[in-house]
């Protein structure tokens, strides 16, 4: 058991499932909407550096409207249609990482509280491969007003769980958003290693825990 940790929180995209499993399914959708996605990615990069917003969706729409030279209403409708709704159906065929559900169940059985914090709407993933009953709290950072690596969504998560940030281990696949974001918020971090780091045996030193498989994460946490 990890000393001082009572909550283990997880990112979703690229953490609960491999990113490539989604990418290969959305290639036709991406190509059909290539111009949109090029501008949308620019907007998201800005939002990852933006302070907490009173209305995240309005500001996101305004940024995209400037890029596409359209109205804010049109930009917001495109985001909803192409990103939120447009990608939703693909998750039904995406399989999670091997052992993910079993690991979360084992952590829950061992007494850890389980939470989710994702930059994209968790509801987009449906029943999230059956793990929702294990989760005490499920949050989307967009609804909170700021994307990771801002400390704000991490702080809100800790506040809602009524624990100190130091009592949370945050698990993710992004060095900047998940590891550094969690560490800067006063939390511990666990980093799921990309394949090339596994092959080269190169852990990421800023993370408190590095792991290649969910069985390995389970063993590290419960040893």
CSV table of C-alpha atoms in Angstrom, one decimal:
chain,number,residue,atom,x,y,z
A,1,UNK,CA,0.0,0.0,0.0
A,2,UNK,CA,1.2,3.5,-0.8
A,3,UNK,CA,1.9,5.5,2.4
A,4,UNK,CA,-0.3,8.6,2.7
A,5,UNK,CA,-2.4,7.8,-0.4
A,6,UNK,CA,-6.1,7.2,0.0
A,7,UNK,CA,-7.4,8.1,-3.5
A,8,UNK,CA,-6.2,6.9,-6.9
A,9,UNK,CA,-7.5,9.0,-9.7
A,10,UNK,CA,-7.2,8.3,-13.4
A,11,UNK,CA,-7.1,10.1,-16.7
A,12,UNK,CA,-9.1,8.4,-19.5
A,13,UNK,CA,-7.8,9.0,-23.0
A,14,UNK,CA,-4.6,7.1,-23.6
A,15,UNK,CA,-4.7,5.9,-19.9
A,16,UNK,CA,-7.6,3.6,-19.6
A,17,UNK,CA,-7.3,2.6,-23.2
A,18,UNK,CA,-4.5,2.8,-25.8
A,19,UNK,CA,-4.7,5.9,-27.9
A,20,UNK,CA,-4.0,4.0,-31.2
A,21,UNK,CA,-7.2,1.9,-30.6
A,22,UNK,CA,-9.2,5.1,-31.1
A,23,UNK,CA,-7.0,6.7,-33.8
A,24,UNK,CA,-7.3,3.8,-36.2
A,25,UNK,CA,-11.1,4.0,-36.0
A,26,UNK,CA,-11.4,7.7,-36.5
A,27,UNK,CA,-9.1,8.1,-39.5
A,28,UNK,CA,-12.0,8.5,-42.0
A,29,UNK,CA,-13.7,10.9,-39.7
A,30,UNK,CA,-10.5,12.9,-39.2
A,31,UNK,CA,-9.9,13.1,-43.0
A,32,UNK,CA,-13.5,14.3,-43.7
A,33,UNK,CA,-13.0,17.0,-41.1
A,34,UNK,CA,-9.3,17.8,-41.6
A,35,UNK,CA,-9.6,21.5,-41.8
A,36,UNK,CA,-11.8,21.6,-38.6
A,37,UNK,CA,-9.4,19.4,-36.6
A,38,UNK,CA,-6.3,21.5,-37.6
A,39,UNK,CA,-7.9,24.6,-36.2
A,40,UNK,CA,-9.5,22.8,-33.3
A,41,UNK,CA,-6.1,21.5,-32.2
A,42,UNK,CA,-4.7,25.0,-32.2
A,43,UNK,CA,-7.5,26.1,-30.0
A,44,UNK,CA,-7.0,23.3,-27.6
A,45,UNK,CA,-3.3,24.1,-27.3
A,46,UNK,CA,-4.3,27.6,-26.3
A,47,UNK,CA,-6.8,26.3,-23.8
A,48,UNK,CA,-4.2,24.1,-22.1
A,49,UNK,CA,-2.4,27.3,-21.2
A,50,UNK,CA,-5.4,29.3,-20.2
A,51,UNK,CA,-6.5,30.2,-16.6
A,52,UNK,CA,-9.8,28.9,-15.2
A,53,UNK,CA,-12.7,30.3,-17.2
A,54,UNK,CA,-16.2,31.1,-16.1
A,55,UNK,CA,-17.6,29.6,-19.3
A,56,UNK,CA,-15.1,27.3,-20.9
A,57,UNK,CA,-17.4,26.3,-23.8
A,58,UNK,CA,-18.1,29.9,-24.8
A,59,UNK,CA,-14.4,30.8,-24.8
A,60,UNK,CA,-13.5,27.6,-26.7
A,61,UNK,CA,-16.2,28.5,-29.3
A,62,UNK,CA,-15.0,32.1,-29.6
A,63,UNK,CA,-11.4,30.9,-30.2
A,64,UNK,CA,-12.5,28.5,-32.9
A,65,UNK,CA,-14.9,31.0,-34.5
A,66,UNK,CA,-11.8,33.3,-35.0
A,67,UNK,CA,-10.0,30.4,-36.6
A,68,UNK,CA,-12.8,29.4,-38.9
A,69,UNK,CA,-14.2,32.9,-39.6
A,70,UNK,CA,-17.7,31.9,-38.5
A,71,UNK,CA,-20.1,32.7,-35.7
A,72,UNK,CA,-19.5,31.5,-32.2
A,73,UNK,CA,-22.8,29.6,-32.3
A,74,UNK,CA,-21.6,27.8,-35.5
A,75,UNK,CA,-18.2,27.0,-34.0
A,76,UNK,CA,-19.8,25.5,-30.9
A,77,UNK,CA,-22.2,23.5,-33.0
A,78,UNK,CA,-19.3,22.1,-35.0
A,79,UNK,CA,-17.4,21.1,-31.8
A,80,UNK,CA,-20.5,19.3,-30.5
A,81,UNK,CA,-21.2,17.6,-33.8
A,82,UNK,CA,-17.6,16.6,-34.8
A,83,UNK,CA,-15.9,16.1,-31.5
A,84,UNK,CA,-18.3,15.4,-28.6
A,85,UNK,CA,-21.0,13.5,-30.6
A,86,UNK,CA,-18.9,12.6,-33.6
A,87,UNK,CA,-16.3,10.7,-31.7
A,88,UNK,CA,-18.7,9.2,-29.1
A,89,UNK,CA,-19.8,6.2,-31.2
A,90,UNK,CA,-16.3,5.0,-31.8
A,91,UNK,CA,-15.7,4.3,-28.2
A,92,UNK,CA,-18.1,1.4,-28.3
A,93,UNK,CA,-15.5,-0.6,-30.2
A,94,UNK,CA,-12.4,0.6,-28.4
A,95,UNK,CA,-11.1,-1.9,-25.9
A,96,UNK,CA,-9.4,-0.8,-22.7
A,97,UNK,CA,-5.9,-1.8,-21.6
A,98,UNK,CA,-5.6,-5.4,-20.6
A,99,UNK,CA,-6.2,-5.8,-16.9
A,100,UNK,CA,-7.5,-2.3,-16.4
A,101,UNK,CA,-10.9,-3.2,-15.0
A,102,UNK,CA,-9.4,-5.9,-12.8
A,103,UNK,CA,-6.7,-3.5,-11.4
A,104,UNK,CA,-9.3,-0.9,-10.5
A,105,UNK,CA,-11.4,-3.5,-8.8
A,106,UNK,CA,-8.4,-4.7,-6.8
A,107,UNK,CA,-7.5,-1.2,-5.8
A,108,UNK,CA,-11.1,-0.5,-4.7
A,109,UNK,CA,-11.1,-3.8,-2.7
A,110,UNK,CA,-7.9,-2.9,-1.0
A,111,UNK,CA,-9.5,0.3,0.4
A,112,UNK,CA,-8.5,2.9,-2.1
A,113,UNK,CA,-11.1,5.4,-3.3
A,114,UNK,CA,-11.2,5.6,-7.1
A,115,UNK,CA,-11.8,8.9,-9.1
A,116,UNK,CA,-11.7,10.0,-12.7
A,117,UNK,CA,-10.5,13.4,-14.1
A,118,UNK,CA,-10.4,13.8,-17.9
A,119,UNK,CA,-10.0,16.7,-20.2
A,120,UNK,CA,-12.8,15.4,-22.5
A,121,UNK,CA,-16.3,14.7,-21.2
A,122,UNK,CA,-16.3,11.3,-19.4
A,123,UNK,CA,-19.9,10.7,-20.6
A,124,UNK,CA,-18.5,10.5,-24.1
A,125,UNK,CA,-17.1,7.1,-23.2
A,126,UNK,CA,-20.5,5.6,-22.2
A,127,UNK,CA,-20.2,3.2,-19.3
A,128,UNK,CA,-16.4,3.5,-19.4
A,129,UNK,CA,-15.9,-0.3,-19.8
A,130,UNK,CA,-17.9,-1.1,-16.7
A,131,UNK,CA,-15.7,0.8,-14.1
A,132,UNK,CA,-18.2,3.5,-13.3
A,133,UNK,CA,-19.6,1.6,-10.2
A,134,UNK,CA,-16.0,1.6,-8.8
A,135,UNK,CA,-15.7,5.4,-9.1
A,136,UNK,CA,-16.6,7.7,-6.3
A,137,UNK,CA,-16.1,10.8,-8.4
A,138,UNK,CA,-16.0,11.4,-12.2
A,139,UNK,CA,-15.0,14.8,-13.5
A,140,UNK,CA,-14.4,16.5,-16.8
A,141,UNK,CA,-12.0,19.4,-16.6
A,142,UNK,CA,-13.9,21.3,-19.3
A,143,UNK,CA,-16.9,21.6,-17.0
A,144,UNK,CA,-14.7,22.9,-14.2
A,145,UNK,CA,-13.3,25.6,-16.5
A,146,UNK,CA,-9.7,24.7,-17.1
A,147,UNK,CA,-7.8,21.9,-18.9
A,148,UNK,CA,-4.8,20.1,-17.4
A,149,UNK,CA,-2.0,20.9,-16.6
A,150,UNK,CA,-3.7,23.7,-14.7
A,151,UNK,CA,-3.7,23.1,-11.0
A,152,UNK,CA,-7.3,24.1,-10.8
A,153,UNK,CA,-9.1,20.9,-11.9
A,154,UNK,CA,-6.8,18.9,-9.7
A,155,UNK,CA,-7.6,21.1,-6.8
A,156,UNK,CA,-11.3,20.9,-7.3
A,157,UNK,CA,-11.1,17.1,-7.4
A,158,UNK,CA,-9.3,17.1,-4.1
A,159,UNK,CA,-11.8,19.5,-2.6
A,160,UNK,CA,-14.8,17.5,-3.7
A,161,UNK,CA,-13.2,14.3,-2.3
A,162,UNK,CA,-12.4,16.2,0.9
A,163,UNK,CA,-8.8,15.1,1.0
A,164,UNK,CA,-5.4,16.8,0.8
A,165,UNK,CA,-3.8,16.8,-2.7
A,166,UNK,CA,-0.9,14.8,-1.2
A,167,UNK,CA,-3.4,11.9,-0.5
A,168,UNK,CA,-4.1,11.5,-4.3
A,169,UNK,CA,-2.1,9.4,-6.8
A,170,UNK,CA,-3.0,10.6,-10.3
A,171,UNK,CA,-2.5,8.1,-13.2
A,172,UNK,CA,-2.0,9.3,-16.7
A,173,UNK,CA,-0.2,9.1,-20.0
A,174,UNK,CA,0.8,12.7,-20.6
A,175,UNK,CA,4.1,14.0,-19.1
A,176,UNK,CA,2.9,17.6,-19.2
A,177,UNK,CA,-0.8,17.4,-18.4
A,178,UNK,CA,-0.9,14.4,-16.1
A,179,UNK,CA,2.5,14.0,-14.4
A,180,UNK,CA,3.6,17.6,-14.2
A,181,UNK,CA,0.0,18.8,-13.7
A,182,UNK,CA,-0.6,16.5,-10.8
A,183,UNK,CA,2.8,17.1,-9.2
A,184,UNK,CA,2.4,20.9,-9.4
A,185,UNK,CA,-1.0,20.5,-7.7
A,186,UNK,CA,0.8,18.6,-4.8
A,187,UNK,CA,-0.3,15.1,-5.8
A,188,UNK,CA,1.7,12.0,-6.5
A,189,UNK,CA,1.8,10.8,-10.1
A,190,UNK,CA,1.9,7.5,-12.0
A,191,UNK,CA,2.9,7.5,-15.7
A,192,UNK,CA,2.0,4.7,-18.1
A,193,UNK,CA,5.1,4.3,-20.3
A,194,UNK,CA,4.8,4.5,-24.1
A,195,UNK,CA,6.2,1.5,-25.9
A,196,UNK,CA,9.5,3.2,-26.8
A,197,UNK,CA,10.3,3.9,-23.2
A,198,UNK,CA,9.4,0.3,-22.3
A,199,UNK,CA,11.8,-1.0,-25.1
A,200,UNK,CA,14.6,1.3,-24.1
A,201,UNK,CA,13.9,0.9,-20.3
A,202,UNK,CA,13.7,4.6,-19.8
A,203,UNK,CA,11.4,5.6,-17.0
A,204,UNK,CA,10.2,9.2,-16.6
A,205,UNK,CA,12.0,10.5,-13.5
A,206,UNK,CA,9.4,13.2,-12.7
A,207,UNK,CA,6.7,10.6,-12.1
A,208,UNK,CA,6.5,8.8,-8.7
A,209,UNK,CA,5.6,5.6,-10.4
A,210,UNK,CA,6.2,4.4,-13.9
A,211,UNK,CA,4.5,1.2,-15.2
A,212,UNK,CA,4.1,-0.7,-18.5
A,213,UNK,CA,0.9,-2.7,-17.7
A,214,UNK,CA,-2.0,-2.5,-15.3
A,215,UNK,CA,-0.9,-5.7,-13.6
A,216,UNK,CA,2.4,-4.0,-12.9
A,217,UNK,CA,0.7,-0.9,-11.5
A,218,UNK,CA,-1.4,-3.1,-9.2
A,219,UNK,CA,1.6,-4.9,-7.9
A,220,UNK,CA,3.5,-1.7,-7.2
A,221,UNK,CA,0.5,-0.1,-5.4
A,222,UNK,CA,-0.5,-3.1,-3.4
A,223,UNK,CA,2.9,-4.5,-2.5
